[in-house]
Amino acid sequence: MEYPESQIKELEAKAKVIRRSIVQMVARAGSGHPGGSLSAADLVTVLFFKVLRYKPGEPHWPQRDRFHLSKGHCCPLLYAVLAEAGFFPKERLESLRQLGSLLQGHPDCRTPGVEVASGSLGQGLSVGIGMSLAGTIDRRGYRVYVLIGDGESQEGNIWEAAMAAAHFKCDNLCAILDFNGFQIDGKTCDVMNLEPLADKWNSFGWHPIVINGHSIPEILTAYDEAQSVRGKPSIIIAHTVKGKGVSFMENVCDFHGRAPTKEETERAVKELS
Ligand SMILES: Cc1ncc(C[n+]2csc(CCOP(=O)(O)OP(=O)(O)O)c2C)c(N)n1
């Protein structure tokens, strides 16, 4: 499908705003996870500003589409998007990781827009299956999206969920795999190789869609395709760059879980302006 150029430009601009928020938020907190937040920024921006149905003023609206951030350490991305979407005031982003703040270092369901706590990797897809089945049983008509990491995909629980979702024909469920090639301390392929990944998901009974996770048109097309699949769940395997958008963070493992210094923050913000 063709998408209007203006829509693509608008989403690209929005993703830039989100990336800037991520860097500034983590810098202010002095800790956090910028790398995997930046790599998934385009995927989650398009999801929230083009695909999901929700009411920011009514976070528990029963018909809302569900988004679950299974790789919970990337909550700076989720918080930036939720603030931009109007779930809470943007000034609150300044309180990331402070004691008593609504914006904890890993997601907590007291934060408006956060569906489920996360941070212990591997569990989110199973949570998504529960949401998917509940939606079908209650005839709510919503869809469920779960963002997982490539390092996270080494967890056995992911593959149990893969089997179960296909068994239960969860076609309202879409996993998004942020395949940035890195995990906490190295390349995913060196720690435990995942390839051939699309073949694996296909053999587990899923509909895999492989894309460039920084191409807005490819992301839009993938979400459209996932929505049209019947009788099986879909997974968007998105090839991304860890730290995307900030030159000195790209593919640098150190920025998995460290805040930029004051000078680095100034440089990053300039690049994202
Ligand atoms: C069960 C569990 N084991 C270990 C960790 C510690 N941990 C946090 S992030 C991370 C790496 C995750 O890699 P990936 O899923 O690729 O995330 P991304 O690169 O997108 O940030 C690990 C091992 C955890 N949070 N949960």
PDB file of N, CA and C in Angstrom, residues 234-269:
ATOM      1  N   SER A 234       1.019 -13.324  14.208  1.00  0.00           N
ATOM      2  CA  SER A 234       2.062 -12.774  13.336  1.00  0.00           C
ATOM      3  C   SER A 234       3.239 -12.296  14.170  1.00  0.00           C
ATOM      4  N   ILE A 235       4.391 -12.311  13.542  1.00  0.00           N
ATOM      5  CA  ILE A 235       5.568 -11.687  14.173  1.00  0.00           C
ATOM      6  C   ILE A 235       6.281 -10.821  13.148  1.00  0.00           C
ATOM      7  N   ILE A 236       6.528  -9.582  13.542  1.00  0.00           N
ATOM      8  CA  ILE A 236       7.303  -8.677  12.700  1.00  0.00           C
ATOM      9  C   ILE A 236       8.748  -8.757  13.172  1.00  0.00           C
ATOM     10  N   ILE A 237       9.594  -9.321  12.342  1.00  0.00           N
ATOM     11  CA  ILE A 237      11.018  -9.426  12.678  1.00  0.00           C
ATOM     12  C   ILE A 237      11.678  -8.194  12.067  1.00  0.00           C
ATOM     13  N   ALA A 238      11.981  -7.230  12.934  1.00  0.00           N
ATOM     14  CA  ALA A 238      12.437  -5.921  12.453  1.00  0.00           C
ATOM     15  C   ALA A 238      13.944  -5.793  12.645  1.00  0.00           C
ATOM     16  N   HIS A 239      14.658  -5.695  11.557  1.00  0.00           N
ATOM     17  CA  HIS A 239      16.113  -5.477  11.644  1.00  0.00           C
ATOM     18  C   HIS A 239      16.359  -4.016  11.988  1.00  0.00           C
ATOM     19  N   THR A 240      17.043  -3.807  13.086  1.00  0.00           N
ATOM     20  CA  THR A 240      17.262  -2.447  13.592  1.00  0.00           C
ATOM     21  C   THR A 240      18.727  -2.261  13.984  1.00  0.00           C
ATOM     22  N   VAL A 241      19.042  -1.045  14.388  1.00  0.00           N
ATOM     23  CA  VAL A 241      20.397  -0.708  14.850  1.00  0.00           C
ATOM     24  C   VAL A 241      20.288  -0.281  16.304  1.00  0.00           C
ATOM     25  N   LYS A 242      21.038  -0.944  17.167  1.00  0.00           N
ATOM     26  CA  LYS A 242      20.986  -0.544  18.580  1.00  0.00           C
ATOM     27  C   LYS A 242      21.559   0.873  18.722  1.00  0.00           C
ATOM     28  N   GLY A 243      20.859   1.736  19.435  1.00  0.00           N
ATOM     29  CA  GLY A 243      21.308   3.125  19.596  1.00  0.00           C
ATOM     30  C   GLY A 243      20.973   4.019  18.412  1.00  0.00           C
ATOM     31  N   LYS A 244      20.102   3.534  17.519  1.00  0.00           N
ATOM     32  CA  LYS A 244      19.803   4.241  16.256  1.00  0.00           C
ATOM     33  C   LYS A 244      19.462   5.729  16.453  1.00  0.00           C
ATOM     34  N   GLY A 245      20.128   6.556  15.646  1.00  0.00           N
ATOM     35  CA  GLY A 245      19.814   7.988  15.654  1.00  0.00           C
ATOM     36  C   GLY A 245      20.888   8.828  16.321  1.00  0.00           C
ATOM     37  N   VAL A 246      21.701   8.187  17.161  1.00  0.00           N
ATOM     38  CA  VAL A 246      22.799   8.906  17.825  1.00  0.00           C
ATOM     39  C   VAL A 246      24.091   8.221  17.381  1.00  0.00           C
ATOM     40  N   SER A 247      24.876   8.911  16.547  1.00  0.00           N
ATOM     41  CA  SER A 247      26.005   8.250  15.858  1.00  0.00           C
ATOM     42  C   SER A 247      26.911   7.469  16.805  1.00  0.00           C
ATOM     43  N   PHE A 248      27.265   8.066  17.943  1.00  0.00           N
ATOM     44  CA  PHE A 248      28.244   7.401  18.809  1.00  0.00           C
ATOM     45  C   PHE A 248      27.623   6.329  19.714  1.00  0.00           C
ATOM     46  N   MET A 249      26.305   6.175  19.624  1.00  0.00           N
ATOM     47  CA  MET A 249      25.658   5.088  20.385  1.00  0.00           C
ATOM     48  C   MET A 249      25.363   3.887  19.491  1.00  0.00           C
ATOM     49  N   GLU A 250      25.374   4.101  18.176  1.00  0.00           N
ATOM     50  CA  GLU A 250      24.950   3.034  17.259  1.00  0.00           C
ATOM     51  C   GLU A 250      25.897   1.843  17.320  1.00  0.00           C
ATOM     52  N   ASN A 251      25.315   0.681  17.567  1.00  0.00           N
ATOM     53  CA  ASN A 251      26.061  -0.589  17.640  1.00  0.00           C
ATOM     54  C   ASN A 251      27.155  -0.579  18.711  1.00  0.00           C
ATOM     55  N   VAL A 252      27.005   0.257  19.727  1.00  0.00           N
ATOM     56  CA  VAL A 252      27.979   0.305  20.823  1.00  0.00           C
ATOM     57  C   VAL A 252      27.326  -0.311  22.058  1.00  0.00           C
ATOM     58  N   CYS A 253      27.847  -1.463  22.430  1.00  0.00           N
ATOM     59  CA  CYS A 253      27.225  -2.252  23.495  1.00  0.00           C
ATOM     60  C   CYS A 253      27.156  -1.502  24.836  1.00  0.00           C
ATOM     61  N   ASP A 254      28.150  -0.659  25.062  1.00  0.00           N
ATOM     62  CA  ASP A 254      28.213   0.099  26.314  1.00  0.00           C
ATOM     63  C   ASP A 254      26.915   0.868  26.572  1.00  0.00           C
ATOM     64  N   PHE A 255      26.271   1.320  25.485  1.00  0.00           N
ATOM     65  CA  PHE A 255      25.057   2.119  25.663  1.00  0.00           C
ATOM     66  C   PHE A 255      23.801   1.260  25.811  1.00  0.00           C
ATOM     67  N   HIS A 256      23.995  -0.044  26.003  1.00  0.00           N
ATOM     68  CA  HIS A 256      22.832  -0.872  26.356  1.00  0.00           C
ATOM     69  C   HIS A 256      22.212  -0.316  27.640  1.00  0.00           C
ATOM     70  N   GLY A 257      23.074  -0.059  28.621  1.00  0.00           N
ATOM     71  CA  GLY A 257      22.544   0.311  29.937  1.00  0.00           C
ATOM     72  C   GLY A 257      23.341   1.390  30.621  1.00  0.00           C
ATOM     73  N   ARG A 258      23.806   2.374  29.858  1.00  0.00           N
ATOM     74  CA  ARG A 258      24.463   3.484  30.545  1.00  0.00           C
ATOM     75  C   ARG A 258      23.960   4.821  30.019  1.00  0.00           C
ATOM     76  N   ALA A 259      23.914   5.784  30.933  1.00  0.00           N
ATOM     77  CA  ALA A 259      23.448   7.123  30.563  1.00  0.00           C
ATOM     78  C   ALA A 259      24.580   7.883  29.877  1.00  0.00           C
ATOM     79  N   PRO A 260      24.233   8.765  28.937  1.00  0.00           N
ATOM     80  CA  PRO A 260      25.280   9.610  28.337  1.00  0.00           C
ATOM     81  C   PRO A 260      25.759  10.665  29.333  1.00  0.00           C
ATOM     82  N   THR A 261      27.016  11.085  29.182  1.00  0.00           N
ATOM     83  CA  THR A 261      27.534  12.180  30.000  1.00  0.00           C
ATOM     84  C   THR A 261      26.894  13.489  29.523  1.00  0.00           C
ATOM     85  N   LYS A 262      27.214  14.582  30.214  1.00  0.00           N
ATOM     86  CA  LYS A 262      26.651  15.882  29.837  1.00  0.00           C
ATOM     87  C   LYS A 262      27.056  16.243  28.395  1.00  0.00           C
ATOM     88  N   GLU A 263      28.333  16.051  28.086  1.00  0.00           N
ATOM     89  CA  GLU A 263      28.824  16.388  26.739  1.00  0.00           C
ATOM     90  C   GLU A 263      28.168  15.476  25.696  1.00  0.00           C
ATOM     91  N   GLU A 264      28.084  14.192  26.019  1.00  0.00           N
ATOM     92  CA  GLU A 264      27.472  13.245  25.076  1.00  0.00           C
ATOM     93  C   GLU A 264      25.997  13.595  24.841  1.00  0.00           C
ATOM     94  N   THR A 265      25.336  14.024  25.893  1.00  0.00           N
ATOM     95  CA  THR A 265      23.922  14.381  25.773  1.00  0.00           C
ATOM     96  C   THR A 265      23.752  15.577  24.837  1.00  0.00           C
ATOM     97  N   GLU A 266      24.619  16.576  25.012  1.00  0.00           N
ATOM     98  CA  GLU A 266      24.534  17.754  24.131  1.00  0.00           C
ATOM     99  C   GLU A 266      24.735  17.364  22.667  1.00  0.00           C
ATOM    100  N   ARG A 267      25.724  16.494  22.445  1.00  0.00           N
ATOM    101  CA  ARG A 267      25.996  16.022  21.071  1.00  0.00           C
ATOM    102  C   ARG A 267      24.798  15.267  20.519  1.00  0.00           C
ATOM    103  N   ALA A 268      24.245  14.384  21.356  1.00  0.00           N
ATOM    104  CA  ALA A 268      23.112  13.541  20.907  1.00  0.00           C
ATOM    105  C   ALA A 268      21.906  14.405  20.574  1.00  0.00           C
ATOM    106  N   VAL A 269      21.612  15.365  21.432  1.00  0.00           N
ATOM    107  CA  VAL A 269      20.441  16.210  21.216  1.00  0.00           C
ATOM    108  C   VAL A 269      20.617  17.023  19.936  1.00  0.00           C
TER     109      VAL A 269
END
